[in-house]
Coordinates of C-alpha atoms and ligand atoms in Angstrom, one line a residue:
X1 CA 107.5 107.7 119.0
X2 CA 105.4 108.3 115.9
X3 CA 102.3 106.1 115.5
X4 CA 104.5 104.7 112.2
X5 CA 107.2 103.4 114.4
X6 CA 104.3 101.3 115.9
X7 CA 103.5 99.3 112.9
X8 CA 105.1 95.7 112.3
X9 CA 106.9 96.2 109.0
X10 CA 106.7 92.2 108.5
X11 CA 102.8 92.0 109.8
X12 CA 101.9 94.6 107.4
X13 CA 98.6 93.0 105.4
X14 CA 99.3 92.4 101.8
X15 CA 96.1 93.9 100.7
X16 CA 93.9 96.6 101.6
X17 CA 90.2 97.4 101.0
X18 CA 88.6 100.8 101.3
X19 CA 85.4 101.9 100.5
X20 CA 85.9 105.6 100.6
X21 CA 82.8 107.3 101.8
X22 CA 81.9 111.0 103.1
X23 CA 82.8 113.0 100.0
X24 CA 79.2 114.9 99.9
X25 CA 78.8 115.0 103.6
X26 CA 82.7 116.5 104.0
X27 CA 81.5 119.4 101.2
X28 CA 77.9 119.9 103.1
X29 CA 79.4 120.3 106.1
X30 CA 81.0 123.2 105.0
X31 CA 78.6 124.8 102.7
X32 CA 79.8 124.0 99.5
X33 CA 78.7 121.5 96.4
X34 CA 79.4 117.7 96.9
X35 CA 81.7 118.0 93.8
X36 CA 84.1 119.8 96.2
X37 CA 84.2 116.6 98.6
X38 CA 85.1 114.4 95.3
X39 CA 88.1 116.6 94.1
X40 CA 89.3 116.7 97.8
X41 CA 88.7 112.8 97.8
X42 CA 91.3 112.6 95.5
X43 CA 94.0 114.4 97.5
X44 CA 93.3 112.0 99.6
X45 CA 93.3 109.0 97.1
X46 CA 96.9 110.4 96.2
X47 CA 98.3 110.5 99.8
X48 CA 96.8 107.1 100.6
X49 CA 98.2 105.9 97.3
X50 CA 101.6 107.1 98.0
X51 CA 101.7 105.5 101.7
X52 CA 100.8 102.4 100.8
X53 CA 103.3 102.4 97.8
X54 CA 106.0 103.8 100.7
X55 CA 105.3 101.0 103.4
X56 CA 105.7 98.1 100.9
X57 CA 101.8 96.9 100.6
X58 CA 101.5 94.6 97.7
X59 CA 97.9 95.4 96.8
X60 CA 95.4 98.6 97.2
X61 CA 92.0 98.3 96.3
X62 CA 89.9 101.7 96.4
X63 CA 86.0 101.7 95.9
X64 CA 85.8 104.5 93.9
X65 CA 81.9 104.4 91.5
X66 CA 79.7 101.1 92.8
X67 CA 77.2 100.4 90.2
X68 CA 74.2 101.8 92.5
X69 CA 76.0 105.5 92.0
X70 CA 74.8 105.4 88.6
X71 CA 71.5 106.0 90.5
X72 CA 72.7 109.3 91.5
X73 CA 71.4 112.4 90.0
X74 CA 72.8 113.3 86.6
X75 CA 75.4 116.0 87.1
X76 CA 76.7 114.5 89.5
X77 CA 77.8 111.4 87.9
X78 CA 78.9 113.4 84.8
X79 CA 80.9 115.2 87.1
X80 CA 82.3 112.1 88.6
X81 CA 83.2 110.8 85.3
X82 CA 84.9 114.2 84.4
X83 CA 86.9 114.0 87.9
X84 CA 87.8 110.5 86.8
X85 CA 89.3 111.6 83.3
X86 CA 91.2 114.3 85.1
X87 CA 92.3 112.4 87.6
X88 CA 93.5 109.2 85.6
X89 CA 96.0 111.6 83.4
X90 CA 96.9 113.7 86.3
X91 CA 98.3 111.2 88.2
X92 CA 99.9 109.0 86.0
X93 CA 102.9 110.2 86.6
X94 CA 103.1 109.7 90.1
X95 CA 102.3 106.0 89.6
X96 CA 105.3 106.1 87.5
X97 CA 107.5 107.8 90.2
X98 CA 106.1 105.0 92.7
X99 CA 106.4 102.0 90.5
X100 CA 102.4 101.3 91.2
X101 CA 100.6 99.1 88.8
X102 CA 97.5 100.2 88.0
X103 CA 94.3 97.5 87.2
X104 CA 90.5 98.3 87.2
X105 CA 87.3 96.0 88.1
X106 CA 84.3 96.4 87.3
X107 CA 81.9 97.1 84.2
X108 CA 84.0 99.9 82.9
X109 CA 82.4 99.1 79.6
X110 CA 79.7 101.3 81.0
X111 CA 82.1 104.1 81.8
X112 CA 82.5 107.1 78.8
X113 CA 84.3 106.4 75.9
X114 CA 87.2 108.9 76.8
X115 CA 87.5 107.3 80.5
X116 CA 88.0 103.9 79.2
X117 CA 90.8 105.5 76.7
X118 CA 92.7 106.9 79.6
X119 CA 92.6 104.0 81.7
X120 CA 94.1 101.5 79.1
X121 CA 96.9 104.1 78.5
X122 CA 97.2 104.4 82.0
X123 CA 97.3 100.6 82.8
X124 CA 99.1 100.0 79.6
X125 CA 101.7 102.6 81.1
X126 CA 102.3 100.9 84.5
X127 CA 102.2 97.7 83.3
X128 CA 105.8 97.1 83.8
X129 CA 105.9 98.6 87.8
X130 CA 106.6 96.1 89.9
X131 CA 105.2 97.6 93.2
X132 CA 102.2 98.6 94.7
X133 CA 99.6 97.2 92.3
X134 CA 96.9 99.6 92.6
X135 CA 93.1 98.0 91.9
X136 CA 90.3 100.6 91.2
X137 CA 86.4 99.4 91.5
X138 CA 84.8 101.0 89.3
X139 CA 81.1 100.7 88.2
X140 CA 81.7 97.6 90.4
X141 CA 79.6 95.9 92.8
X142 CA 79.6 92.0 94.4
X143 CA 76.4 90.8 92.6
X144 CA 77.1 92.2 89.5
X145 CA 80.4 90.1 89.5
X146 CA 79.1 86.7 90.8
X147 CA 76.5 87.1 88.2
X148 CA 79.0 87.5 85.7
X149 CA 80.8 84.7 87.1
X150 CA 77.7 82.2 87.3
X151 CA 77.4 83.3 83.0
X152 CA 80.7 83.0 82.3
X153 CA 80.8 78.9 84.1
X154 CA 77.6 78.0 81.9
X155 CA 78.2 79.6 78.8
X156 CA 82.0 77.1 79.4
X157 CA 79.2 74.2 79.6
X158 CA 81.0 73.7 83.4
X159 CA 79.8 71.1 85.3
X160 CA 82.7 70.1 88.1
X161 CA 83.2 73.5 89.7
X162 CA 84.6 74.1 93.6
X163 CA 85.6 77.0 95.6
X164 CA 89.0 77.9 93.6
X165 CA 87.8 77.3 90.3
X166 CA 84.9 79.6 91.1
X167 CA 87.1 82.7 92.2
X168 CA 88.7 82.0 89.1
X169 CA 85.8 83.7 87.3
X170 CA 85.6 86.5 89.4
X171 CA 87.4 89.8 88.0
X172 CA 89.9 89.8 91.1
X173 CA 91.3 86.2 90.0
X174 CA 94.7 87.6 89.7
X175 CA 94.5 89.3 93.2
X176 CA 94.7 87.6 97.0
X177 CA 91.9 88.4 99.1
X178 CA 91.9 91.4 100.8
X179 CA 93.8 91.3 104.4
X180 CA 91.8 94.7 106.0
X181 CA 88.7 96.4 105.0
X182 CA 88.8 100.2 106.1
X183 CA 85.5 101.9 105.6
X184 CA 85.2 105.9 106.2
X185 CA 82.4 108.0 107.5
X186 CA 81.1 106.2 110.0
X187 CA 78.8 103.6 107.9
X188 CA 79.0 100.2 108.9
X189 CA 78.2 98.0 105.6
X190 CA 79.6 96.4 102.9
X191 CA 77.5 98.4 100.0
X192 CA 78.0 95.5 97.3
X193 CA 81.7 94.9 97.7
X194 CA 84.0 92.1 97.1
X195 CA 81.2 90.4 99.1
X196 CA 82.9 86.7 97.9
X197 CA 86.3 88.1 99.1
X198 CA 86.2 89.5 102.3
X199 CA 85.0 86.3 104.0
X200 CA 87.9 86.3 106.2
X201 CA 89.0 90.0 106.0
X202 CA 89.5 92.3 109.2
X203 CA 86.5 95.1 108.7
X204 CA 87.7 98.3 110.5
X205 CA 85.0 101.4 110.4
X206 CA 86.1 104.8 111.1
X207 CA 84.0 108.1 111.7
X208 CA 86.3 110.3 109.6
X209 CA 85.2 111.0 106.5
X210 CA 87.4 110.2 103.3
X211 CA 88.6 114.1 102.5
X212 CA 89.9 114.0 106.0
X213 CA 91.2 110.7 105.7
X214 CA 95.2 110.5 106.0
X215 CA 98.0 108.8 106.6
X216 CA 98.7 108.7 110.3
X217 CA 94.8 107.7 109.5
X218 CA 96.1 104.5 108.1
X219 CA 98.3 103.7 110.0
X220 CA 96.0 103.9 112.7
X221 CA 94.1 101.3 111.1
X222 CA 97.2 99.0 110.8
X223 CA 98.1 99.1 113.5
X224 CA 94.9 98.2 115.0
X225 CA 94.9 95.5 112.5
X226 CA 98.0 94.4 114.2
X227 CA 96.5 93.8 117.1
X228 CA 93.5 91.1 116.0
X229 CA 94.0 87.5 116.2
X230 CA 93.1 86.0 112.4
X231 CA 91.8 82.6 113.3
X232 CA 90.1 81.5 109.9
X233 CA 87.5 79.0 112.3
X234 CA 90.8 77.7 114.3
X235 CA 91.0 77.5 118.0
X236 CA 93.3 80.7 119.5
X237 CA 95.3 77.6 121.3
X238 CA 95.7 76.3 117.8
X239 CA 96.9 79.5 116.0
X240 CA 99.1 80.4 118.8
X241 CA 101.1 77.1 119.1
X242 CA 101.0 77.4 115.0
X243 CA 99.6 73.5 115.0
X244 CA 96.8 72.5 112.3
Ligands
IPE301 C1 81.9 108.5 98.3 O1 81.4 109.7 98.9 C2 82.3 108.7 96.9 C3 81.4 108.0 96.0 C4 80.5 107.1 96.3 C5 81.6 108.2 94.5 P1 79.8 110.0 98.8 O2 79.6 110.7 97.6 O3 79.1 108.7 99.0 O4 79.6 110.9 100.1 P2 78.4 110.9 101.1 O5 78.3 109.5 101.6 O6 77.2 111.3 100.4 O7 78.9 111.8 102.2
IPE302 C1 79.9 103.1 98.5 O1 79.5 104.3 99.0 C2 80.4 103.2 97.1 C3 81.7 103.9 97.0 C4 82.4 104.3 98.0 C5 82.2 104.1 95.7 P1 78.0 104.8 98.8 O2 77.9 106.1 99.5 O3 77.5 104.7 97.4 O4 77.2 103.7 99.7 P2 75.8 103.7 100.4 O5 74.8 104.1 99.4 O6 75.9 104.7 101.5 O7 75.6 102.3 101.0
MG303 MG1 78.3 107.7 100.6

């Protein structure tokens, strides 16, 4: 039996988090220039893309430039924002063969002109799919978007304001909260994302780093997903015997 055969088609979580890290380290490891570890990064972005359009997920969400990698030396980040351009038109296509939606978050005001063309074509393109919706964090990061959100509620003159209403400010509105958080290369933290949204989320942390990432990777991690017990505060009597 293949690990696939293990996974629950109807437990499968409706959207998925990853913060895909070990690009520079995969490249060092082997004697060549981090760049390398980027452009094999999105091999892996296609595969993971593709899987998750495949298995029926509903939402994707891939931490690919926080606002803290602004930080990192020049070249790098112009060769990031190359990569992106690249990748953006590249791949279009196969979005379209997979009927995956494309959205962004994030400041992508901040991003090159000629990126933030190619991602409104992009989005504009797949704005009819109707599966896999496929959300890309870019120049993103948790404080930057709860800031936001605090500006946005006063500048409304907002007074009366409650959980809900609050999420509605935050640039996933439109998006449940994420089901399972899958983090590559062995770090365990949350590096500034969807801090506000992965309250409840399943946090899985694997050594592998995110060129080597794959997909009987994934479906490692859901199928170890499968295997927790969600409780939201709830007894395990309570969510067993499905009383409230
Ligand atoms: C993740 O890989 C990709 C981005 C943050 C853009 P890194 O570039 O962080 O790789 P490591 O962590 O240095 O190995
Ligand atoms: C987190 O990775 C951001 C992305 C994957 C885009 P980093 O490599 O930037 O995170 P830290 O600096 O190790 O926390
Ligand atoms: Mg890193």
């Amino acid at each position: 039996m293949s690990l696939k055969d293990n996974i629950i088609k109807d437990q499968l979580p409706r959207h998925i988090a990853i913060i895909m890290d070990g690009n520079g380290r995969w490249a060092k490891k082997q004697g060549l220039l981090r760049m390398f570890g980027h452009k094999k990064g999105v091999e892996t972005v296609h595969e993971i893309t593709e899987t998750c359009a495949e298995l029926g997920i509903e939402y994707l969400t891939l931490y690919a430039f926080s606002t803290e990698n602004w930080n990192r030396p020049k070249e790098e980040v112009d060769a990031l924002m190359s990569l992106l351009v690249d990748t953006i038109e590249k791949e279009t296509p196969t979005l379209m063969k997979n009927n995956v939606r494309l959205t962004t978050i994030g400041d992508t005001s901040r991003l090159p002109e000629k990126a933030q063309t190619k991602f409104i074509n992009c989005i504009n393109q797949t704005a009819c799919n109707t599966g896999l919706v496929l959300v890309l964090a870019l120049s993103y990061s948790s404080r930057w978007e709860i800031v936001n959100a605090v500006k946005q509620i006063i500048d409304k003159g907002i007074k009366q304001i409650d959980e809900s209403t609050f999420a509605t400010f935050l640039t996933t509105s439109h998006i449940p909260d994420p089901d399972l958080l899958i983090r590559t290369s062995g770090e365990y933290r949350i590096s500034n994302f969807l801090l506000w949204q992965l309250a409840y989320t399943e946090l899985y942390f694997t050594d592998t780093l995110w060129p080597d990432f794959n997909k009987e990777e994934l479906y490692k991690a859901l199928i170890n997903y499968q295997n927790r017990e969600r409780r939201f505060g709830k007894t395990s009597e309570q969510i067993s015997n499905n009383t409230h």
